Amino acid sequence: MTDREKMRAIYDYIRENIAYNGTSDKSDPEQEAYRGIRDKAGDSFTFCSVSRKLLNAAGIENAVAERVNSKSSHYWNIVYFE
């Protein structure tokens, strides 16, 4: 698979298998990734944690972005590919 195909497969897996329930434990991204896969539910931190874990395993360079100075939190993955 190309990196683009790997990224799409990771995205599709998360969208199809992890439901949004608005909860996560933001103290440990590693544990939250595990919980997200195990429980199949979470929030943007969960999605971001699972994505980061899978992207790293696929050898795809990525970083986490967090919204700051807001009443609510939100997390994204920034992915580098050529």
PDB file of N, CA and C in Angstrom:
ATOM      1  N   MET A   1       0.838  -1.195   0.000  1.00  0.00           N
ATOM      2  CA  MET A   1       0.000   0.000   0.000  1.00  0.00           C
ATOM      3  C   MET A   1       0.876   1.249   0.000  1.00  0.00           C
ATOM      4  N   THR A   2       0.395   2.263  -0.667  1.00  0.00           N
ATOM      5  CA  THR A   2       1.079   3.553  -0.591  1.00  0.00           C
ATOM      6  C   THR A   2       0.740   4.205   0.751  1.00  0.00           C
ATOM      7  N   ASP A   3       1.497   5.247   1.109  1.00  0.00           N
ATOM      8  CA  ASP A   3       1.192   5.960   2.353  1.00  0.00           C
ATOM      9  C   ASP A   3      -0.217   6.547   2.300  1.00  0.00           C
ATOM     10  N   ARG A   4      -0.599   7.051   1.155  1.00  0.00           N
ATOM     11  CA  ARG A   4      -1.944   7.623   1.000  1.00  0.00           C
ATOM     12  C   ARG A   4      -3.008   6.551   1.248  1.00  0.00           C
ATOM     13  N   GLU A   5      -2.813   5.359   0.719  1.00  0.00           N
ATOM     14  CA  GLU A   5      -3.757   4.256   0.933  1.00  0.00           C
ATOM     15  C   GLU A   5      -3.790   3.831   2.406  1.00  0.00           C
ATOM     16  N   LYS A   6      -2.621   3.823   3.047  1.00  0.00           N
ATOM     17  CA  LYS A   6      -2.564   3.489   4.474  1.00  0.00           C
ATOM     18  C   LYS A   6      -3.332   4.512   5.297  1.00  0.00           C
ATOM     19  N   MET A   7      -3.123   5.801   4.989  1.00  0.00           N
ATOM     20  CA  MET A   7      -3.827   6.853   5.726  1.00  0.00           C
ATOM     21  C   MET A   7      -5.336   6.722   5.544  1.00  0.00           C
ATOM     22  N   ARG A   8      -5.772   6.433   4.336  1.00  0.00           N
ATOM     23  CA  ARG A   8      -7.206   6.277   4.073  1.00  0.00           C
ATOM     24  C   ARG A   8      -7.769   5.071   4.813  1.00  0.00           C
ATOM     25  N   ALA A   9      -7.011   3.983   4.849  1.00  0.00           N
ATOM     26  CA  ALA A   9      -7.463   2.779   5.551  1.00  0.00           C
ATOM     27  C   ALA A   9      -7.590   3.053   7.053  1.00  0.00           C
ATOM     28  N   ILE A  10      -6.649   3.802   7.617  1.00  0.00           N
ATOM     29  CA  ILE A  10      -6.698   4.160   9.039  1.00  0.00           C
ATOM     30  C   ILE A  10      -7.912   5.052   9.303  1.00  0.00           C
ATOM     31  N   TYR A  11      -8.098   6.046   8.476  1.00  0.00           N
ATOM     32  CA  TYR A  11      -9.247   6.946   8.604  1.00  0.00           C
ATOM     33  C   TYR A  11     -10.560   6.157   8.523  1.00  0.00           C
ATOM     34  N   ASP A  12     -10.677   5.306   7.514  1.00  0.00           N
ATOM     35  CA  ASP A  12     -11.896   4.514   7.330  1.00  0.00           C
ATOM     36  C   ASP A  12     -12.137   3.593   8.523  1.00  0.00           C
ATOM     37  N   TYR A  13     -11.085   2.960   9.026  1.00  0.00           N
ATOM     38  CA  TYR A  13     -11.231   2.069  10.179  1.00  0.00           C
ATOM     39  C   TYR A  13     -11.817   2.822  11.373  1.00  0.00           C
ATOM     40  N   ILE A  14     -11.258   3.981  11.657  1.00  0.00           N
ATOM     41  CA  ILE A  14     -11.712   4.753  12.813  1.00  0.00           C
ATOM     42  C   ILE A  14     -13.150   5.224  12.611  1.00  0.00           C
ATOM     43  N   ARG A  15     -13.457   5.755  11.442  1.00  0.00           N
ATOM     44  CA  ARG A  15     -14.823   6.230  11.165  1.00  0.00           C
ATOM     45  C   ARG A  15     -15.852   5.108  11.249  1.00  0.00           C
ATOM     46  N   GLU A  16     -15.483   3.920  10.826  1.00  0.00           N
ATOM     47  CA  GLU A  16     -16.422   2.798  10.782  1.00  0.00           C
ATOM     48  C   GLU A  16     -16.510   2.031  12.104  1.00  0.00           C
ATOM     49  N   ASN A  17     -15.517   2.180  12.981  1.00  0.00           N
ATOM     50  CA  ASN A  17     -15.461   1.319  14.160  1.00  0.00           C
ATOM     51  C   ASN A  17     -15.480   2.020  15.508  1.00  0.00           C
ATOM     52  N   ILE A  18     -15.312   3.338  15.531  1.00  0.00           N
ATOM     53  CA  ILE A  18     -15.304   4.050  16.813  1.00  0.00           C
ATOM     54  C   ILE A  18     -16.393   5.125  16.780  1.00  0.00           C
ATOM     55  N   ALA A  19     -17.351   4.995  17.679  1.00  0.00           N
ATOM     56  CA  ALA A  19     -18.468   5.933  17.753  1.00  0.00           C
ATOM     57  C   ALA A  19     -18.118   7.115  18.648  1.00  0.00           C
ATOM     58  N   TYR A  20     -18.711   8.256  18.359  1.00  0.00           N
ATOM     59  CA  TYR A  20     -18.517   9.434  19.198  1.00  0.00           C
ATOM     60  C   TYR A  20     -19.448   9.352  20.396  1.00  0.00           C
ATOM     61  N   ASN A  21     -18.882   9.430  21.609  1.00  0.00           N
ATOM     62  CA  ASN A  21     -19.715   9.478  22.810  1.00  0.00           C
ATOM     63  C   ASN A  21     -19.346  10.653  23.718  1.00  0.00           C
ATOM     64  N   GLY A  22     -18.376  11.460  23.298  1.00  0.00           N
ATOM     65  CA  GLY A  22     -18.029  12.665  24.037  1.00  0.00           C
ATOM     66  C   GLY A  22     -17.180  12.473  25.277  1.00  0.00           C
ATOM     67  N   THR A  23     -16.612  11.272  25.462  1.00  0.00           N
ATOM     68  CA  THR A  23     -15.805  11.038  26.663  1.00  0.00           C
ATOM     69  C   THR A  23     -14.427  10.491  26.302  1.00  0.00           C
ATOM     70  N   SER A  24     -13.449  10.830  27.151  1.00  0.00           N
ATOM     71  CA  SER A  24     -12.101  10.274  27.025  1.00  0.00           C
ATOM     72  C   SER A  24     -11.322  10.582  28.292  1.00  0.00           C
ATOM     73  N   ASP A  25     -10.222   9.864  28.462  1.00  0.00           N
ATOM     74  CA  ASP A  25      -9.276  10.154  29.542  1.00  0.00           C
ATOM     75  C   ASP A  25      -8.071  10.813  28.891  1.00  0.00           C
ATOM     76  N   LYS A  26      -7.992  12.120  29.030  1.00  0.00           N
ATOM     77  CA  LYS A  26      -6.946  12.879  28.342  1.00  0.00           C
ATOM     78  C   LYS A  26      -5.597  12.835  29.045  1.00  0.00           C
ATOM     79  N   SER A  27      -5.477  12.070  30.114  1.00  0.00           N
ATOM     80  CA  SER A  27      -4.216  12.011  30.857  1.00  0.00           C
ATOM     81  C   SER A  27      -3.197  11.069  30.226  1.00  0.00           C
ATOM     82  N   ASP A  28      -3.633  10.156  29.355  1.00  0.00           N
ATOM     83  CA  ASP A  28      -2.715   9.157  28.796  1.00  0.00           C
ATOM     84  C   ASP A  28      -3.144   8.761  27.386  1.00  0.00           C
ATOM     85  N   PRO A  29      -2.534   9.358  26.347  1.00  0.00           N
ATOM     86  CA  PRO A  29      -2.925   9.052  24.974  1.00  0.00           C
ATOM     87  C   PRO A  29      -2.765   7.573  24.602  1.00  0.00           C
ATOM     88  N   GLU A  30      -1.746   6.914  25.137  1.00  0.00           N
ATOM     89  CA  GLU A  30      -1.536   5.498  24.838  1.00  0.00           C
ATOM     90  C   GLU A  30      -2.716   4.660  25.339  1.00  0.00           C
ATOM     91  N   GLN A  31      -3.094   4.896  26.590  1.00  0.00           N
ATOM     92  CA  GLN A  31      -4.223   4.162  27.177  1.00  0.00           C
ATOM     93  C   GLN A  31      -5.528   4.522  26.489  1.00  0.00           C
ATOM     94  N   GLU A  32      -5.650   5.778  26.081  1.00  0.00           N
ATOM     95  CA  GLU A  32      -6.878   6.199  25.404  1.00  0.00           C
ATOM     96  C   GLU A  32      -6.999   5.547  24.036  1.00  0.00           C
ATOM     97  N   ALA A  33      -5.881   5.365  23.341  1.00  0.00           N
ATOM     98  CA  ALA A  33      -5.911   4.649  22.059  1.00  0.00           C
ATOM     99  C   ALA A  33      -6.398   3.215  22.276  1.00  0.00           C
ATOM    100  N   TYR A  34      -5.869   2.572  23.292  1.00  0.00           N
ATOM    101  CA  TYR A  34      -6.283   1.205  23.619  1.00  0.00           C
ATOM    102  C   TYR A  34      -7.773   1.170  23.980  1.00  0.00           C
ATOM    103  N   ARG A  35      -8.203   2.119  24.822  1.00  0.00           N
ATOM    104  CA  ARG A  35      -9.605   2.160  25.231  1.00  0.00           C
ATOM    105  C   ARG A  35     -10.521   2.398  24.033  1.00  0.00           C
ATOM    106  N   GLY A  36     -10.106   3.270  23.130  1.00  0.00           N
ATOM    107  CA  GLY A  36     -10.910   3.559  21.944  1.00  0.00           C
ATOM    108  C   GLY A  36     -11.117   2.331  21.077  1.00  0.00           C
ATOM    109  N   ILE A  37     -10.054   1.555  20.892  1.00  0.00           N
ATOM    110  CA  ILE A  37     -10.167   0.331  20.090  1.00  0.00           C
ATOM    111  C   ILE A  37     -10.984  -0.718  20.841  1.00  0.00           C
ATOM    112  N   ARG A  38     -10.748  -0.840  22.137  1.00  0.00           N
ATOM    113  CA  ARG A  38     -11.457  -1.846  22.941  1.00  0.00           C
ATOM    114  C   ARG A  38     -12.947  -1.528  23.069  1.00  0.00           C
ATOM    115  N   ASP A  39     -13.253  -0.284  23.438  1.00  0.00           N
ATOM    116  CA  ASP A  39     -14.641   0.093  23.719  1.00  0.00           C
ATOM    117  C   ASP A  39     -15.396   0.602  22.489  1.00  0.00           C
ATOM    118  N   LYS A  40     -14.656   0.903  21.431  1.00  0.00           N
ATOM    119  CA  LYS A  40     -15.239   1.392  20.180  1.00  0.00           C
ATOM    120  C   LYS A  40     -16.042   2.675  20.357  1.00  0.00           C
ATOM    121  N   ALA A  41     -15.562   3.543  21.253  1.00  0.00           N
ATOM    122  CA  ALA A  41     -16.232   4.817  21.484  1.00  0.00           C
ATOM    123  C   ALA A  41     -15.271   5.802  22.131  1.00  0.00           C
ATOM    124  N   GLY A  42     -15.552   7.092  21.938  1.00  0.00           N
ATOM    125  CA  GLY A  42     -14.737   8.132  22.545  1.00  0.00           C
ATOM    126  C   GLY A  42     -15.054   9.486  21.952  1.00  0.00           C
ATOM    127  N   ASP A  43     -14.117  10.415  22.110  1.00  0.00           N
ATOM    128  CA  ASP A  43     -14.286  11.759  21.559  1.00  0.00           C
ATOM    129  C   ASP A  43     -13.109  12.074  20.633  1.00  0.00           C
ATOM    130  N   SER A  44     -12.928  13.349  20.302  1.00  0.00           N
ATOM    131  CA  SER A  44     -11.866  13.695  19.356  1.00  0.00           C
ATOM    132  C   SER A  44     -10.483  13.304  19.882  1.00  0.00           C
ATOM    133  N   PHE A  45     -10.296  13.345  21.197  1.00  0.00           N
ATOM    134  CA  PHE A  45      -9.019  12.911  21.769  1.00  0.00           C
ATOM    135  C   PHE A  45      -8.805  11.414  21.524  1.00  0.00           C
ATOM    136  N   THR A  46      -9.866  10.650  21.647  1.00  0.00           N
ATOM    137  CA  THR A  46      -9.800   9.214  21.379  1.00  0.00           C
ATOM    138  C   THR A  46      -9.452   8.969  19.918  1.00  0.00           C
ATOM    139  N   PHE A  47     -10.181   9.615  19.021  1.00  0.00           N
ATOM    140  CA  PHE A  47      -9.923   9.447  17.588  1.00  0.00           C
ATOM    141  C   PHE A  47      -8.481   9.818  17.261  1.00  0.00           C
ATOM    142  N   CYS A  48      -8.036  10.927  17.827  1.00  0.00           N
ATOM    143  CA  CYS A  48      -6.680  11.413  17.599  1.00  0.00           C
ATOM    144  C   CYS A  48      -5.645  10.424  18.147  1.00  0.00           C
ATOM    145  N   SER A  49      -5.887   9.885  19.332  1.00  0.00           N
ATOM    146  CA  SER A  49      -4.955   8.937  19.951  1.00  0.00           C
ATOM    147  C   SER A  49      -4.855   7.645  19.151  1.00  0.00           C
ATOM    148  N   VAL A  50      -6.000   7.130  18.718  1.00  0.00           N
ATOM    149  CA  VAL A  50      -5.998   5.908  17.898  1.00  0.00           C
ATOM    150  C   VAL A  50      -5.298   6.189  16.571  1.00  0.00           C
ATOM    151  N   SER A  51      -5.631   7.309  15.953  1.00  0.00           N
ATOM    152  CA  SER A  51      -5.002   7.668  14.673  1.00  0.00           C
ATOM    153  C   SER A  51      -3.493   7.760  14.813  1.00  0.00           C
ATOM    154  N   ARG A  52      -3.030   8.447  15.846  1.00  0.00           N
ATOM    155  CA  ARG A  52      -1.587   8.619  16.044  1.00  0.00           C
ATOM    156  C   ARG A  52      -0.896   7.267  16.193  1.00  0.00           C
ATOM    157  N   LYS A  53      -1.490   6.393  17.003  1.00  0.00           N
ATOM    158  CA  LYS A  53      -0.911   5.066  17.224  1.00  0.00           C
ATOM    159  C   LYS A  53      -0.818   4.289  15.908  1.00  0.00           C
ATOM    160  N   LEU A  54      -1.884   4.294  15.124  1.00  0.00           N
ATOM    161  CA  LEU A  54      -1.898   3.545  13.871  1.00  0.00           C
ATOM    162  C   LEU A  54      -1.001   4.191  12.809  1.00  0.00           C
ATOM    163  N   LEU A  55      -1.007   5.518  12.738  1.00  0.00           N
ATOM    164  CA  LEU A  55      -0.123   6.201  11.790  1.00  0.00           C
ATOM    165  C   LEU A  55       1.344   5.937  12.117  1.00  0.00           C
ATOM    166  N   ASN A  56       1.701   5.988  13.393  1.00  0.00           N
ATOM    167  CA  ASN A  56       3.077   5.677  13.801  1.00  0.00           C
ATOM    168  C   ASN A  56       3.441   4.253  13.416  1.00  0.00           C
ATOM    169  N   ALA A  57       2.539   3.317  13.663  1.00  0.00           N
ATOM    170  CA  ALA A  57       2.802   1.919  13.320  1.00  0.00           C
ATOM    171  C   ALA A  57       2.982   1.742  11.818  1.00  0.00           C
ATOM    172  N   ALA A  58       2.310   2.574  11.029  1.00  0.00           N
ATOM    173  CA  ALA A  58       2.421   2.502   9.574  1.00  0.00           C
ATOM    174  C   ALA A  58       3.630   3.274   9.049  1.00  0.00           C
ATOM    175  N   GLY A  59       4.368   3.937   9.959  1.00  0.00           N
ATOM    176  CA  GLY A  59       5.551   4.689   9.547  1.00  0.00           C
ATOM    177  C   GLY A  59       5.230   6.027   8.907  1.00  0.00           C
ATOM    178  N   ILE A  60       4.066   6.586   9.225  1.00  0.00           N
ATOM    179  CA  ILE A  60       3.638   7.858   8.639  1.00  0.00           C
ATOM    180  C   ILE A  60       3.847   8.976   9.658  1.00  0.00           C
ATOM    181  N   GLU A  61       4.627   9.961   9.261  1.00  0.00           N
ATOM    182  CA  GLU A  61       4.950  11.087  10.139  1.00  0.00           C
ATOM    183  C   GLU A  61       3.688  11.877  10.457  1.00  0.00           C
ATOM    184  N   ASN A  62       3.471  12.155  11.744  1.00  0.00           N
ATOM    185  CA  ASN A  62       2.275  12.887  12.148  1.00  0.00           C
ATOM    186  C   ASN A  62       2.508  13.591  13.479  1.00  0.00           C
ATOM    187  N   ALA A  63       1.635  14.534  13.769  1.00  0.00           N
ATOM    188  CA  ALA A  63       1.677  15.274  15.029  1.00  0.00           C
ATOM    189  C   ALA A  63       0.247  15.541  15.469  1.00  0.00           C
ATOM    190  N   VAL A  64       0.095  15.910  16.732  1.00  0.00           N
ATOM    191  CA  VAL A  64      -1.222  16.208  17.289  1.00  0.00           C
ATOM    192  C   VAL A  64      -1.384  17.716  17.412  1.00  0.00           C
ATOM    193  N   ALA A  65      -2.558  18.209  17.036  1.00  0.00           N
ATOM    194  CA  ALA A  65      -2.906  19.611  17.222  1.00  0.00           C
ATOM    195  C   ALA A  65      -4.066  19.680  18.204  1.00  0.00           C
ATOM    196  N   GLU A  66      -3.998  20.634  19.114  1.00  0.00           N
ATOM    197  CA  GLU A  66      -5.033  20.801  20.127  1.00  0.00           C
ATOM    198  C   GLU A  66      -5.557  22.234  20.099  1.00  0.00           C
ATOM    199  N   ARG A  67      -6.880  22.383  20.103  1.00  0.00           N
ATOM    200  CA  ARG A  67      -7.466  23.720  20.189  1.00  0.00           C
ATOM    201  C   ARG A  67      -7.209  24.256  21.597  1.00  0.00           C
ATOM    202  N   VAL A  68      -6.759  25.494  21.689  1.00  0.00           N
ATOM    203  CA  VAL A  68      -6.497  26.119  22.989  1.00  0.00           C
ATOM    204  C   VAL A  68      -7.322  27.403  23.107  1.00  0.00           C
ATOM    205  N   ASN A  69      -7.411  27.904  24.326  1.00  0.00           N
ATOM    206  CA  ASN A  69      -8.147  29.146  24.602  1.00  0.00           C
ATOM    207  C   ASN A  69      -9.599  29.073  24.153  1.00  0.00           C
ATOM    208  N   SER A  70     -10.243  27.970  24.481  1.00  0.00           N
ATOM    209  CA  SER A  70     -11.635  27.771  24.114  1.00  0.00           C
ATOM    210  C   SER A  70     -12.365  27.089  25.270  1.00  0.00           C
ATOM    211  N   LYS A  71     -13.671  27.180  25.278  1.00  0.00           N
ATOM    212  CA  LYS A  71     -14.466  26.530  26.319  1.00  0.00           C
ATOM    213  C   LYS A  71     -14.482  25.012  26.149  1.00  0.00           C
ATOM    214  N   SER A  72     -14.236  24.551  24.941  1.00  0.00           N
ATOM    215  CA  SER A  72     -14.228  23.104  24.692  1.00  0.00           C
ATOM    216  C   SER A  72     -12.913  22.708  24.034  1.00  0.00           C
ATOM    217  N   SER A  73     -12.544  21.472  24.240  1.00  0.00           N
ATOM    218  CA  SER A  73     -11.296  20.989  23.639  1.00  0.00           C
ATOM    219  C   SER A  73     -11.601  20.247  22.342  1.00  0.00           C
ATOM    220  N   HIS A  74     -10.611  20.209  21.472  1.00  0.00           N
ATOM    221  CA  HIS A  74     -10.716  19.438  20.239  1.00  0.00           C
ATOM    222  C   HIS A  74      -9.303  19.083  19.799  1.00  0.00           C
ATOM    223  N   TYR A  75      -9.159  17.898  19.209  1.00  0.00           N
ATOM    224  CA  TYR A  75      -7.848  17.388  18.798  1.00  0.00           C
ATOM    225  C   TYR A  75      -7.892  16.924  17.356  1.00  0.00           C
ATOM    226  N   TRP A  76      -6.776  17.139  16.640  1.00  0.00           N
ATOM    227  CA  TRP A  76      -6.628  16.709  15.266  1.00  0.00           C
ATOM    228  C   TRP A  76      -5.263  16.063  15.094  1.00  0.00           C
ATOM    229  N   ASN A  77      -5.125  15.318  14.017  1.00  0.00           N
ATOM    230  CA  ASN A  77      -3.824  14.813  13.606  1.00  0.00           C
ATOM    231  C   ASN A  77      -3.375  15.614  12.397  1.00  0.00           C
ATOM    232  N   ILE A  78      -2.127  16.016  12.406  1.00  0.00           N
ATOM    233  CA  ILE A  78      -1.510  16.645  11.256  1.00  0.00           C
ATOM    234  C   ILE A  78      -0.590  15.587  10.662  1.00  0.00           C
ATOM    235  N   VAL A  79      -0.784  15.310   9.382  1.00  0.00           N
ATOM    236  CA  VAL A  79      -0.050  14.218   8.740  1.00  0.00           C
ATOM    237  C   VAL A  79       0.814  14.782   7.619  1.00  0.00           C
ATOM    238  N   TYR A  80       2.065  14.349   7.595  1.00  0.00           N
ATOM    239  CA  TYR A  80       2.977  14.750   6.526  1.00  0.00           C
ATOM    240  C   TYR A  80       3.142  13.599   5.535  1.00  0.00           C
ATOM    241  N   PHE A  81       2.918  13.893   4.283  1.00  0.00           N
ATOM    242  CA  PHE A  81       3.209  12.897   3.256  1.00  0.00           C
ATOM    243  C   PHE A  81       3.507  13.601   1.943  1.00  0.00           C
ATOM    244  N   GLU A  82       4.232  12.907   1.089  1.00  0.00           N
ATOM    245  CA  GLU A  82       4.590  13.484  -0.214  1.00  0.00           C
ATOM    246  C   GLU A  82       3.802  12.802  -1.294  1.00  0.00           C
TER     247      GLU A  82
END
